[in-house]
PDB file of C-alpha atoms and ligand atoms in Angstrom:
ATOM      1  CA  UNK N   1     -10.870  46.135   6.821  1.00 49.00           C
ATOM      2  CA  UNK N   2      -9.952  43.210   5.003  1.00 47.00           C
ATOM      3  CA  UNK N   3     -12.684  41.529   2.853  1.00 48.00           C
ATOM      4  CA  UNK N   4     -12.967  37.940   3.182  1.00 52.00           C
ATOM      5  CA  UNK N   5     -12.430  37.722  -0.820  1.00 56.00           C
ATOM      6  CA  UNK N   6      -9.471  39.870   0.143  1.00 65.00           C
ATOM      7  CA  UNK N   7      -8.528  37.108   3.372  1.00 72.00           C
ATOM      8  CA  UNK N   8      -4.174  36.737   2.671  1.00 88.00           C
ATOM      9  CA  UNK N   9      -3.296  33.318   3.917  1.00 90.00           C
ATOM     10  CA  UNK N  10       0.475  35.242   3.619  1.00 92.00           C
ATOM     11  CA  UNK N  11      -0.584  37.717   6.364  1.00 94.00           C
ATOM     12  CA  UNK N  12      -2.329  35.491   8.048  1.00 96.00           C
ATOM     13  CA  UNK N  13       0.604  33.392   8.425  1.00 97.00           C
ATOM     14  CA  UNK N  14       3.105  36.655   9.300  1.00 96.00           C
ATOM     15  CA  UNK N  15       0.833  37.095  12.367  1.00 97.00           C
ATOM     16  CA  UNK N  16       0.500  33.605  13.805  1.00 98.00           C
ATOM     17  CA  UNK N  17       4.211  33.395  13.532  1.00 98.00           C
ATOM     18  CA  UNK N  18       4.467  36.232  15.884  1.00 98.00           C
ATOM     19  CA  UNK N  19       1.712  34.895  17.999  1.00 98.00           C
ATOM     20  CA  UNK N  20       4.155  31.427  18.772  1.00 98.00           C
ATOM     21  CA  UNK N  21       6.771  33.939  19.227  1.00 98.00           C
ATOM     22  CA  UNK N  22       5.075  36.038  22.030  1.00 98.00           C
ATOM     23  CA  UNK N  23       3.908  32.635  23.155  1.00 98.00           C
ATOM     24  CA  UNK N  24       7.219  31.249  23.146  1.00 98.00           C
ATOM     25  CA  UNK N  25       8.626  34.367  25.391  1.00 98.00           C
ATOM     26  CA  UNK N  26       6.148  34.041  27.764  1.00 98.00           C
ATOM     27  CA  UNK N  27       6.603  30.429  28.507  1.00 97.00           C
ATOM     28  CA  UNK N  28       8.699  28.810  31.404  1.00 96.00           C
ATOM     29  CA  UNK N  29       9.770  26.586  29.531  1.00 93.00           C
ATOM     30  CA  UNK N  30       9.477  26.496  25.728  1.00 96.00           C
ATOM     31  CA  UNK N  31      10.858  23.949  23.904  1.00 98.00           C
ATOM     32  CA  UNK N  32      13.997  24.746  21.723  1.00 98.00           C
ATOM     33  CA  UNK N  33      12.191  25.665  19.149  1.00 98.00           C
ATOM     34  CA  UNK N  34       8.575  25.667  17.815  1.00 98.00           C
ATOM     35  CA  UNK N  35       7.887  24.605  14.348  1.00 98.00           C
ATOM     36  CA  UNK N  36       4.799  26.249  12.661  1.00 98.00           C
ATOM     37  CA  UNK N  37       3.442  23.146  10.605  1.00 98.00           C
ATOM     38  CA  UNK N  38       0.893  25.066   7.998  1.00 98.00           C
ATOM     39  CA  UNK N  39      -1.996  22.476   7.615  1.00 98.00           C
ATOM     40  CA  UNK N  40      -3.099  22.641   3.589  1.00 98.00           C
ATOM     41  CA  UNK N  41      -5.540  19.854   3.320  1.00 97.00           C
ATOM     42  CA  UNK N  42      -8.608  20.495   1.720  1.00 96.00           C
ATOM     43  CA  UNK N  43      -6.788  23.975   0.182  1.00 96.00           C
ATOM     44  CA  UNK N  44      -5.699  24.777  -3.097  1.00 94.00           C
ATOM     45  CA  UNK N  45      -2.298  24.795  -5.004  1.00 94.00           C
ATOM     46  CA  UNK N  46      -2.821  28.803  -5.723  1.00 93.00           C
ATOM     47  CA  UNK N  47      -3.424  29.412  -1.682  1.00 93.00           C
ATOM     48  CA  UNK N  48      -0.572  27.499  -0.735  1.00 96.00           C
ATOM     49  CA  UNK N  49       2.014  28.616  -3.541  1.00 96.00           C
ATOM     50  CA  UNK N  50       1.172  31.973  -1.997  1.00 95.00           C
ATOM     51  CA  UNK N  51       2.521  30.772   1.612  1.00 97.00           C
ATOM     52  CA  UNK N  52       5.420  29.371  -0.323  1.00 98.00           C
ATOM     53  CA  UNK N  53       6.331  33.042  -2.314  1.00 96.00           C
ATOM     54  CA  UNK N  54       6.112  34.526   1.270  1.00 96.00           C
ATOM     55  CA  UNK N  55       8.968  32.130   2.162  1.00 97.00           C
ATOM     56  CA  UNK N  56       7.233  29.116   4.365  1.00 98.00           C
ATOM     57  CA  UNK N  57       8.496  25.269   3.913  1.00 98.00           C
ATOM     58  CA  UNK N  58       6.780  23.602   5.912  1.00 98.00           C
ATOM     59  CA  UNK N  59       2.779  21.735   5.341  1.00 98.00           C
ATOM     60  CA  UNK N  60       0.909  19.470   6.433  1.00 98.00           C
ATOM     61  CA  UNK N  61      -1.974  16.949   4.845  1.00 98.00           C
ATOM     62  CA  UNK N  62      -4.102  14.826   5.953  1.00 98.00           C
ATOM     63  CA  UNK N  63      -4.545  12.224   3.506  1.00 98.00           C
ATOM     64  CA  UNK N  64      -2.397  10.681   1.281  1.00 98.00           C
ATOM     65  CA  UNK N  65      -4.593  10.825  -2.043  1.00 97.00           C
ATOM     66  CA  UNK N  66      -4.566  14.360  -1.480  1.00 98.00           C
ATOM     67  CA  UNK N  67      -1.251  15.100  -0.806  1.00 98.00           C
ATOM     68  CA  UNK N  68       0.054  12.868  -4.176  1.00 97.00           C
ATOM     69  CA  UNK N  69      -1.940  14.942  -5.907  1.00 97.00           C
ATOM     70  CA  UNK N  70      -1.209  18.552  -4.622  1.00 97.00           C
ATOM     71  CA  UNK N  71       2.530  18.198  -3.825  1.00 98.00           C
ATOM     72  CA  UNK N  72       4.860  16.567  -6.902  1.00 96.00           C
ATOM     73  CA  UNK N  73       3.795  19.604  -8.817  1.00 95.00           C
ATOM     74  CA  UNK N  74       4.755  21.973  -6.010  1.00 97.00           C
ATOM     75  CA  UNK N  75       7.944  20.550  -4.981  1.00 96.00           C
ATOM     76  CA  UNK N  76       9.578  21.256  -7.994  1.00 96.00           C
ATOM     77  CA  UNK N  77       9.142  24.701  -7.843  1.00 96.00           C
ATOM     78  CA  UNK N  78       9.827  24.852  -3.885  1.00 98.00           C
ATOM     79  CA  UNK N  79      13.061  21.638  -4.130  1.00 97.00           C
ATOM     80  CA  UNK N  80      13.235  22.464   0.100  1.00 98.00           C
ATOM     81  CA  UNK N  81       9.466  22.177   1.431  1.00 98.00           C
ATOM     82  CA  UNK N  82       9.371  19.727   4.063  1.00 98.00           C
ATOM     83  CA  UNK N  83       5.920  17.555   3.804  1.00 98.00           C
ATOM     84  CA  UNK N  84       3.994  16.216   7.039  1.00 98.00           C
ATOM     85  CA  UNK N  85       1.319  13.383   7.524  1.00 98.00           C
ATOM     86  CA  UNK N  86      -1.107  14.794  10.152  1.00 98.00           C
ATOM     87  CA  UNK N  87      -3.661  11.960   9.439  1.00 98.00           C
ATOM     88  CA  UNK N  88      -4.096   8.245   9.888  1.00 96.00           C
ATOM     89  CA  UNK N  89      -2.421   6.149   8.076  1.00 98.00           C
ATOM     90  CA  UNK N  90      -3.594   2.507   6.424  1.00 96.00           C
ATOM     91  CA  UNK N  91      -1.056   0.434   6.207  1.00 95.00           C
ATOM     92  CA  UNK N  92      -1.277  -0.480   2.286  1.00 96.00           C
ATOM     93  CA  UNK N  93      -0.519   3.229   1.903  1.00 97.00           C
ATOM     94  CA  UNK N  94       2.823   3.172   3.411  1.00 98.00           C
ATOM     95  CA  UNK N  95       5.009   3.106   0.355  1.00 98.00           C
ATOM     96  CA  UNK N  96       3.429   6.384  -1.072  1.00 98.00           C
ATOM     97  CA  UNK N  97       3.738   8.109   2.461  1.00 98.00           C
ATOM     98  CA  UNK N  98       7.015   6.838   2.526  1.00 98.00           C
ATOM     99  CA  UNK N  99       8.110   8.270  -0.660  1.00 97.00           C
ATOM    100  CA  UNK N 100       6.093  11.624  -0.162  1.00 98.00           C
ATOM    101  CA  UNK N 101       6.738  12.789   3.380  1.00 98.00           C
ATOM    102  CA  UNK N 102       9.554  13.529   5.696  1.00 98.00           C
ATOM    103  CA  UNK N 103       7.512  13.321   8.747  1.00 98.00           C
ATOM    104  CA  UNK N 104       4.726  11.252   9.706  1.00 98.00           C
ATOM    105  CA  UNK N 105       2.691  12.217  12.741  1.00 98.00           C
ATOM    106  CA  UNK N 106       0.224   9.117  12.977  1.00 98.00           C
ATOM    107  CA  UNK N 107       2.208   5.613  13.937  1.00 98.00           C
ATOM    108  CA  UNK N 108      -0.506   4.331  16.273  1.00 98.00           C
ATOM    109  CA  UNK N 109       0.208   0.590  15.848  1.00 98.00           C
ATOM    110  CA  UNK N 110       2.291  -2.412  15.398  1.00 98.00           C
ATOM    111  CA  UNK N 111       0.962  -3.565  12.176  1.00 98.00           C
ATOM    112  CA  UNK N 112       1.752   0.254  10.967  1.00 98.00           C
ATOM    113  CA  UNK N 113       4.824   0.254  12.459  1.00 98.00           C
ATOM    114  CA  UNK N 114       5.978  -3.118  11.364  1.00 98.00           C
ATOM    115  CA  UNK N 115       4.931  -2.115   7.586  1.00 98.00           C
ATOM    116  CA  UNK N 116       6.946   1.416   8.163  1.00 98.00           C
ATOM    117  CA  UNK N 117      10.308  -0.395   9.267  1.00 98.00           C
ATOM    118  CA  UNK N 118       9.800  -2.770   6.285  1.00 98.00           C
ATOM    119  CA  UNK N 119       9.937   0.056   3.700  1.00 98.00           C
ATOM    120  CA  UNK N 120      11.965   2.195   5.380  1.00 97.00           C
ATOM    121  CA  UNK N 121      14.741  -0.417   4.680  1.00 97.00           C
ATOM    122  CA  UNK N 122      13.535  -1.196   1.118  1.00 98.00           C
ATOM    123  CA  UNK N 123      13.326   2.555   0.118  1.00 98.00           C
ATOM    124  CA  UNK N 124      16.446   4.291   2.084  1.00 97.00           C
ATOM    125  CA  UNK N 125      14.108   6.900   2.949  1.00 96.00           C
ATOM    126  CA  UNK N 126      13.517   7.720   6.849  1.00 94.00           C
ATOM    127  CA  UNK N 127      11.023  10.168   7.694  1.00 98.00           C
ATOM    128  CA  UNK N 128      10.360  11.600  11.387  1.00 98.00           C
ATOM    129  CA  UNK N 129       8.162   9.315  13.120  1.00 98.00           C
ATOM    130  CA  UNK N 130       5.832  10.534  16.226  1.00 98.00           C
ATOM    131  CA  UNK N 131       3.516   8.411  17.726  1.00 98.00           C
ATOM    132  CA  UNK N 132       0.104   9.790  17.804  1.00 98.00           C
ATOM    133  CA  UNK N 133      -1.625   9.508  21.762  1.00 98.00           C
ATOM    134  CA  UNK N 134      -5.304   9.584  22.010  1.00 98.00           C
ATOM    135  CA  UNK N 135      -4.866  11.370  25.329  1.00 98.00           C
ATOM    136  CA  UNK N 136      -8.609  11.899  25.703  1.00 98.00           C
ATOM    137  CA  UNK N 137      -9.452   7.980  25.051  1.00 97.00           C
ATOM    138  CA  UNK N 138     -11.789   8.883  22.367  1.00 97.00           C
ATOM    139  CA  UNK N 139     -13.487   5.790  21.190  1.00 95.00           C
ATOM    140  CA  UNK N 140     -13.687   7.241  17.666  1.00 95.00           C
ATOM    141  CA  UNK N 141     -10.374   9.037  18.012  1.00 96.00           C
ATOM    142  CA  UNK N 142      -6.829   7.190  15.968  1.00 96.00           C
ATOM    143  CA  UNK N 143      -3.749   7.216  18.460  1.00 98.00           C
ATOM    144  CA  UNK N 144      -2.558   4.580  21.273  1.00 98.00           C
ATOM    145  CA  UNK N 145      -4.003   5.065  25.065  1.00 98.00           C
ATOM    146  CA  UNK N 146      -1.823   7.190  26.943  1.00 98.00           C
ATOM    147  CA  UNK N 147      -1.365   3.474  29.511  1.00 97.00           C
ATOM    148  CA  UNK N 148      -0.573   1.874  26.325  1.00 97.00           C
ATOM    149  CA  UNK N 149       2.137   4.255  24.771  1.00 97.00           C
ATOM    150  CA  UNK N 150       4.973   2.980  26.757  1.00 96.00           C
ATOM    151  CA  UNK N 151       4.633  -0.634  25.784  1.00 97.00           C
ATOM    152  CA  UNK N 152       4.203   0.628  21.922  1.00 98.00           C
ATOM    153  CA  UNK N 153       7.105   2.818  22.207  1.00 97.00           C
ATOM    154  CA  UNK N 154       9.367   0.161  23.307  1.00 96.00           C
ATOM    155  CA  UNK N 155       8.083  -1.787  20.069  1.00 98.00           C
ATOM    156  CA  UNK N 156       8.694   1.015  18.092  1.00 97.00           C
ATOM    157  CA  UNK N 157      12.236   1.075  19.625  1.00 96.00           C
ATOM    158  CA  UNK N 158      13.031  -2.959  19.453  1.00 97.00           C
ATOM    159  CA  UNK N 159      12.364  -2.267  15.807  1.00 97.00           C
ATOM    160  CA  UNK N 160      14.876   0.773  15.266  1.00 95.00           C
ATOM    161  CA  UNK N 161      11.840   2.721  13.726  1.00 96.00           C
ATOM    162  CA  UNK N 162      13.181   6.366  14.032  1.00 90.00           C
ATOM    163  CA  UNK N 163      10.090   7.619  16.767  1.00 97.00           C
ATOM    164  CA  UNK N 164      11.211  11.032  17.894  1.00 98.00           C
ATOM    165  CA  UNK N 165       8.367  12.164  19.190  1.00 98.00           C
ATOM    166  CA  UNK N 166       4.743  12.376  20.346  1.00 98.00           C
ATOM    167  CA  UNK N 167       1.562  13.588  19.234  1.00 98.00           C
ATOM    168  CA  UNK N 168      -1.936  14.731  20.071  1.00 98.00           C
ATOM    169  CA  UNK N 169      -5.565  16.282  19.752  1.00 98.00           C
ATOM    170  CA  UNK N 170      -7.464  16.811  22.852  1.00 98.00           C
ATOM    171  CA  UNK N 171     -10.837  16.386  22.987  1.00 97.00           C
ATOM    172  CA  UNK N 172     -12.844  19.359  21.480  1.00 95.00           C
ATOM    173  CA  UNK N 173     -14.269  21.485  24.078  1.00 91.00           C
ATOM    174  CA  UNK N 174     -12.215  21.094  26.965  1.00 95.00           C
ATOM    175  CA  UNK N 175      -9.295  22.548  28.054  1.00 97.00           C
ATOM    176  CA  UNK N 176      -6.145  21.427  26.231  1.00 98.00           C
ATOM    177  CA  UNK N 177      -3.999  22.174  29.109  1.00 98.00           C
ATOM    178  CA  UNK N 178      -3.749  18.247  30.766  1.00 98.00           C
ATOM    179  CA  UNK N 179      -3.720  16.498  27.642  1.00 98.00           C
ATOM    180  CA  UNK N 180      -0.675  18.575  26.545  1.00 98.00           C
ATOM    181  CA  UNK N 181       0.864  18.376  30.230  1.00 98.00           C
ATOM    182  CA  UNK N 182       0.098  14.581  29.461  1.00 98.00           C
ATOM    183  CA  UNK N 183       2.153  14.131  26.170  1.00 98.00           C
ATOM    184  CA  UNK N 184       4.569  16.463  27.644  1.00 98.00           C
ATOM    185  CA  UNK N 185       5.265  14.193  30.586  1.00 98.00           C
ATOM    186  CA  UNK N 186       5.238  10.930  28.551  1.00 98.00           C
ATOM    187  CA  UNK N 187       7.783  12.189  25.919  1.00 97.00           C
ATOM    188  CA  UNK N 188       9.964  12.999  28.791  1.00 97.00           C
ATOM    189  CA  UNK N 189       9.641   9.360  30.307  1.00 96.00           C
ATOM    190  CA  UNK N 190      10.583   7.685  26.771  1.00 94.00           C
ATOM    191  CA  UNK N 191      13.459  10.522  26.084  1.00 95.00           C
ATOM    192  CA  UNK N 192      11.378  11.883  23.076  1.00 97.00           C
ATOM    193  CA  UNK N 193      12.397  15.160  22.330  1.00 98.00           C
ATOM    194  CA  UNK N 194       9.940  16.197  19.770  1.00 98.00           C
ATOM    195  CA  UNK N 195       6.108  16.934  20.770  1.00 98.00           C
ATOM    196  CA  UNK N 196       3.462  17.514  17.847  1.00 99.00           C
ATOM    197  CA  UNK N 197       0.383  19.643  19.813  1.00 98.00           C
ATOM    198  CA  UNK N 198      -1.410  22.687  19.349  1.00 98.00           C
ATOM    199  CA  UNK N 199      -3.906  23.824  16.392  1.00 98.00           C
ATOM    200  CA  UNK N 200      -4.942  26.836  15.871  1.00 98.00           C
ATOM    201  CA  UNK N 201      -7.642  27.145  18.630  1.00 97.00           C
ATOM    202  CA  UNK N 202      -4.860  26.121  21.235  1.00 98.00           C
ATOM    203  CA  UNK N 203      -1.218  26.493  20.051  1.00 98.00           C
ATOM    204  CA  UNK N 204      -0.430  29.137  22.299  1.00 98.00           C
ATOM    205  CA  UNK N 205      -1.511  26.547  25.230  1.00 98.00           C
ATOM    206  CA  UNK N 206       0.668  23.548  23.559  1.00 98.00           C
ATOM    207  CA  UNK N 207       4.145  25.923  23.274  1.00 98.00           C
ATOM    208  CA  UNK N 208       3.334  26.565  27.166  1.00 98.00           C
ATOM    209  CA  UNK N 209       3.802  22.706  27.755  1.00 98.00           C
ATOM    210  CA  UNK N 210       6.997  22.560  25.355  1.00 98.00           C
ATOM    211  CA  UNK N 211       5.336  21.932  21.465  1.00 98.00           C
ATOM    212  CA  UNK N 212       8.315  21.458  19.068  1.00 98.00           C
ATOM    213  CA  UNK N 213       5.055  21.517  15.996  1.00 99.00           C
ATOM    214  CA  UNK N 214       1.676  23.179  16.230  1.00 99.00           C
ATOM    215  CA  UNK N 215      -0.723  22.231  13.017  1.00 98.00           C
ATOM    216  CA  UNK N 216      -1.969  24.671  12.493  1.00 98.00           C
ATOM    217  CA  UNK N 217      -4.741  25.328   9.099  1.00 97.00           C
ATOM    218  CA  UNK N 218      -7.663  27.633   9.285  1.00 96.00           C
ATOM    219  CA  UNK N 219      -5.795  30.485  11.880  1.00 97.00           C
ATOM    220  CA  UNK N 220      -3.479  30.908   8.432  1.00 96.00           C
ATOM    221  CA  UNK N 221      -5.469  29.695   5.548  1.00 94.00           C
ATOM    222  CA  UNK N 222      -9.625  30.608   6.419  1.00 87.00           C
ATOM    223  CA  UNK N 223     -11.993  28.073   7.679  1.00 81.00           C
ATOM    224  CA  UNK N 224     -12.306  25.446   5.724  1.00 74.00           C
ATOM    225  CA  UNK N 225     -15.310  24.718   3.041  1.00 65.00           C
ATOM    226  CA  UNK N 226     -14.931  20.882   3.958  1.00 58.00           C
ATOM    227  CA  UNK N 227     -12.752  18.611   5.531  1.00 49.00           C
TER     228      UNK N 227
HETATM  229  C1  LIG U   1      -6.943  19.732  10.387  1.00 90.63           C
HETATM  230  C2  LIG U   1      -5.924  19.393  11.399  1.00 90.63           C
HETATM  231  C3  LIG U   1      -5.190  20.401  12.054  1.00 90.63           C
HETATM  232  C4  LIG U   1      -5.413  21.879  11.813  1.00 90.63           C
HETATM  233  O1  LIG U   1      -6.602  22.284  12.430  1.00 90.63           O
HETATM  234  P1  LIG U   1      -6.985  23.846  12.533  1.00 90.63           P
HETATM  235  O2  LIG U   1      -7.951  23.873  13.652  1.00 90.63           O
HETATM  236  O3  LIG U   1      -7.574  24.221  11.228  1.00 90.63           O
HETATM  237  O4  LIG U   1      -5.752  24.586  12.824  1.00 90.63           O
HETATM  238  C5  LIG U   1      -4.222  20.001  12.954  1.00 90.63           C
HETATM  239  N1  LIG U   1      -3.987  18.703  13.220  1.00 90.63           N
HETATM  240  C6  LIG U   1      -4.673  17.714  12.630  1.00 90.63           C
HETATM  241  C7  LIG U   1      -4.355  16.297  12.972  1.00 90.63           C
HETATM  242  C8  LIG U   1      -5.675  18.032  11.702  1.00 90.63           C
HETATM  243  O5  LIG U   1      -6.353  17.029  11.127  1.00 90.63           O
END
């Protein structure tokens, strides 16, 4: 039995990766590949510079403060580690996110995206863009309306942002299953290949409707003490 002092966010990770790949065989249709996004907010530099001796490149954060602080440090030991924004983003922040990540998960309006395209240009540096869908209409939840994401998407476009994708979280305690069917069906309608769903309560669900990235943090790292 492993201890929870003993809990190895490297094993850990070893057997969620073969949980996407069973999920990934046993889907209809998968997409053409499923990116396991490890979410490190909230977790320390010594947990995740184990992830990165086992090999893995690719995190996620939260929050930009955060991440500035965690990641300079890390990336030049690990030159290849691939950063993603998972949380909102204010739009005063956008030249740090800019700079830090190559993939931002949260555009969710046009102020945001008008400040992205703006330094974009000015900086030369062009991460992934998905727009983020409150599916469930959550008053308190970040993302556009699912009736509003076509409208937003052709902004995004008449801008040139680079949106490739879509992304969600469903509701807690319901079923996933429609909200990723939802994102799955609206990335198809606006010829957006990429589609950020699945955590680690549902990521088996979200490869079933075609995820390209599941998030997924305390399945590899341990719940977490806060955050
Ligand atoms: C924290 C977070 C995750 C990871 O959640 P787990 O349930 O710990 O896997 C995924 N996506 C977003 C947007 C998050 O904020």
């Amino acid at each position: 039995m492993t201890s929870r002092t003993e809990f190895s966010p490297a094993e850990a990770l070893a057997a969620v990766k073969l949980r996407i790949e069973q999920a990934r065989a046993a889907a209809i249709r998968p997409a053409p590949f499923t990116t396991l996004v490890a979410v490190s907010k909230t977790q320390g530099e010594d947990r995740i510079r184990r992830l990165l001796e086992a090999g893995h490149r690719v995190f996620a954060e939260s929050r930009v403060q955060e991440a500035k602080l965690k990641w300079p440090v890390l990336r030049k030991e690990f030159p290849d580690v691939q950063l993603h924004l998972i949380g909102s983003l204010q739009s005063n922040k956008t030249r740090e996110a800019v700079a830090l990540f190559d993939a931002i998960h949260s555009v969710d309006r046009p102020t945001l995206a008008d400040a992205l395209k703006a330094e974009i240009e000015r900086s030369g540096r062009s991460p992934t863009l998905f727009i983020q869908v409150n599916t469930g209409e959550e008053p308190q939840k970040a993302g556009v309306a699912p009736q509003d994401a076509p409208q937003f998407a052709a902004y995004c476009r008449s801008l040139s942002l680079p949106v490739q994708g879509l992304m969600c979280i469903p509701p807690a305690n319901v079923s996933p299953a429609p909200h990723f069917a939802l994102l799955l069906k609206l990335a198809r309608a606006h010829d957006l290949p990429l589609l950020s769903m699945g955590m680690s309560d549902d990521f088996e669900a979200a490869i079933k409707f075609g995820a390209t990235h599941v998030r997924v943090g305390s399945a590899i790292f341990g719940e977490r003490v806060q955050g």
